[in-house]
Amino acid sequence: MKNDQKEACHCKNITYGRIRAAVQQGAKSAEEVQKITGYGTGCGKCREFIEYLIRDYLEQQKH
C-alpha cells in the first residue's frame, strides 16, 4: 500500500506497513499489535492514533 513506509510511531520507527502486517498475521487487538511491534513504548504519543489505525485495518479485513 502507498502509506506502508510512513512512520506511525516515530520513537520506535514503526511504519504503517508493520502495523498492517501484524493485523494480517492475526493480531486482533491494539495490545496484541503492541506486543508484536513495540509501538507506543517510547513517548506514547502515537498510541491513540495507532489504535484507530488498527481498528481500520481490522475493519478492512471483514470486507
PDB file of C-alpha atoms in Angstrom:
ATOM      1  CA  MET A   1       0.000   0.000   0.000  1.00  0.00           C
ATOM      2  CA  LYS A   2       1.126   3.542  -0.623  1.00  0.00           C
ATOM      3  CA  ASN A   3       1.412   4.521   3.076  1.00  0.00           C
ATOM      4  CA  ASP A   4       3.307   1.407   4.186  1.00  0.00           C
ATOM      5  CA  GLN A   5       6.615   3.271   4.528  1.00  0.00           C
ATOM      6  CA  LYS A   6       5.116   6.167   6.502  1.00  0.00           C
ATOM      7  CA  GLU A   7       6.020   6.170  10.196  1.00  0.00           C
ATOM      8  CA  ALA A   8       3.200   5.703  12.683  1.00  0.00           C
ATOM      9  CA  CYS A   9       5.480   5.538  15.769  1.00  0.00           C
ATOM     10  CA  HIS A  10       8.493   7.803  15.500  1.00  0.00           C
ATOM     11  CA  CYS A  11      10.217   6.685  18.717  1.00  0.00           C
ATOM     12  CA  LYS A  12      10.367   3.046  17.617  1.00  0.00           C
ATOM     13  CA  ASN A  13      10.376   3.636  13.835  1.00  0.00           C
ATOM     14  CA  ILE A  14       7.230   1.559  13.353  1.00  0.00           C
ATOM     15  CA  THR A  15       5.631   2.028   9.934  1.00  0.00           C
ATOM     16  CA  TYR A  16       2.001   1.764   8.852  1.00  0.00           C
ATOM     17  CA  GLY A  17       3.046  -1.343   6.927  1.00  0.00           C
ATOM     18  CA  ARG A  18       4.410  -3.027  10.031  1.00  0.00           C
ATOM     19  CA  ILE A  19       1.181  -2.315  11.905  1.00  0.00           C
ATOM     20  CA  ARG A  20      -0.892  -3.626   8.985  1.00  0.00           C
ATOM     21  CA  ALA A  21       1.282  -6.745   8.711  1.00  0.00           C
ATOM     22  CA  ALA A  22       0.747  -7.538  12.410  1.00  0.00           C
ATOM     23  CA  VAL A  23      -3.022  -7.363  11.874  1.00  0.00           C
ATOM     24  CA  GLN A  24      -2.798  -9.504   8.739  1.00  0.00           C
ATOM     25  CA  GLN A  25      -0.777 -12.074  10.682  1.00  0.00           C
ATOM     26  CA  GLY A  26      -3.565 -12.478  13.208  1.00  0.00           C
ATOM     27  CA  ALA A  27      -3.317  -9.743  15.842  1.00  0.00           C
ATOM     28  CA  LYS A  28      -6.882  -8.955  16.948  1.00  0.00           C
ATOM     29  CA  SER A  29      -6.315  -6.011  19.309  1.00  0.00           C
ATOM     30  CA  ALA A  30      -4.121  -2.985  19.899  1.00  0.00           C
ATOM     31  CA  GLU A  31      -2.465  -4.847  22.772  1.00  0.00           C
ATOM     32  CA  GLU A  32      -1.533  -7.754  20.509  1.00  0.00           C
ATOM     33  CA  VAL A  33      -0.150  -5.405  17.845  1.00  0.00           C
ATOM     34  CA  GLN A  34       1.844  -3.569  20.519  1.00  0.00           C
ATOM     35  CA  LYS A  35       3.388  -6.846  21.735  1.00  0.00           C
ATOM     36  CA  ILE A  36       4.395  -7.725  18.178  1.00  0.00           C
ATOM     37  CA  THR A  37       5.686  -4.328  17.061  1.00  0.00           C
ATOM     38  CA  GLY A  38       6.618  -2.438  20.225  1.00  0.00           C
ATOM     39  CA  TYR A  39       4.728   0.684  19.136  1.00  0.00           C
ATOM     40  CA  GLY A  40       3.847   3.205  21.837  1.00  0.00           C
ATOM     41  CA  THR A  41       6.565   2.116  24.253  1.00  0.00           C
ATOM     42  CA  GLY A  42       8.617   5.300  23.838  1.00  0.00           C
ATOM     43  CA  CYS A  43       6.904   8.613  24.449  1.00  0.00           C
ATOM     44  CA  GLY A  44       3.424   7.128  23.896  1.00  0.00           C
ATOM     45  CA  LYS A  45       2.081   9.996  21.791  1.00  0.00           C
ATOM     46  CA  CYS A  46       1.215   7.639  18.935  1.00  0.00           C
ATOM     47  CA  ARG A  47      -0.936   5.196  20.901  1.00  0.00           C
ATOM     48  CA  GLU A  48      -4.339   6.760  20.267  1.00  0.00           C
ATOM     49  CA  PHE A  49      -3.672   7.262  16.554  1.00  0.00           C
ATOM     50  CA  ILE A  50      -2.335   3.728  16.083  1.00  0.00           C
ATOM     51  CA  GLU A  51      -5.334   2.272  17.920  1.00  0.00           C
ATOM     52  CA  TYR A  52      -7.584   3.979  15.329  1.00  0.00           C
ATOM     53  CA  LEU A  53      -5.328   2.678  12.550  1.00  0.00           C
ATOM     54  CA  ILE A  54      -5.582  -0.866  13.909  1.00  0.00           C
ATOM     55  CA  ARG A  55      -9.383  -0.625  14.086  1.00  0.00           C
ATOM     56  CA  ASP A  56      -9.421   0.486  10.451  1.00  0.00           C
ATOM     57  CA  TYR A  57      -7.201  -2.426   9.396  1.00  0.00           C
ATOM     58  CA  LEU A  58      -9.349  -4.894  11.347  1.00  0.00           C
ATOM     59  CA  GLU A  59     -12.491  -3.478   9.736  1.00  0.00           C
ATOM     60  CA  GLN A  60     -10.923  -3.800   6.266  1.00  0.00           C
ATOM     61  CA  GLN A  61     -10.266  -7.483   6.914  1.00  0.00           C
ATOM     62  CA  LYS A  62     -14.003  -8.074   7.443  1.00  0.00           C
ATOM     63  CA  HIS A  63     -14.777  -6.949   3.883  1.00  0.00           C
TER      64      HIS A  63
END
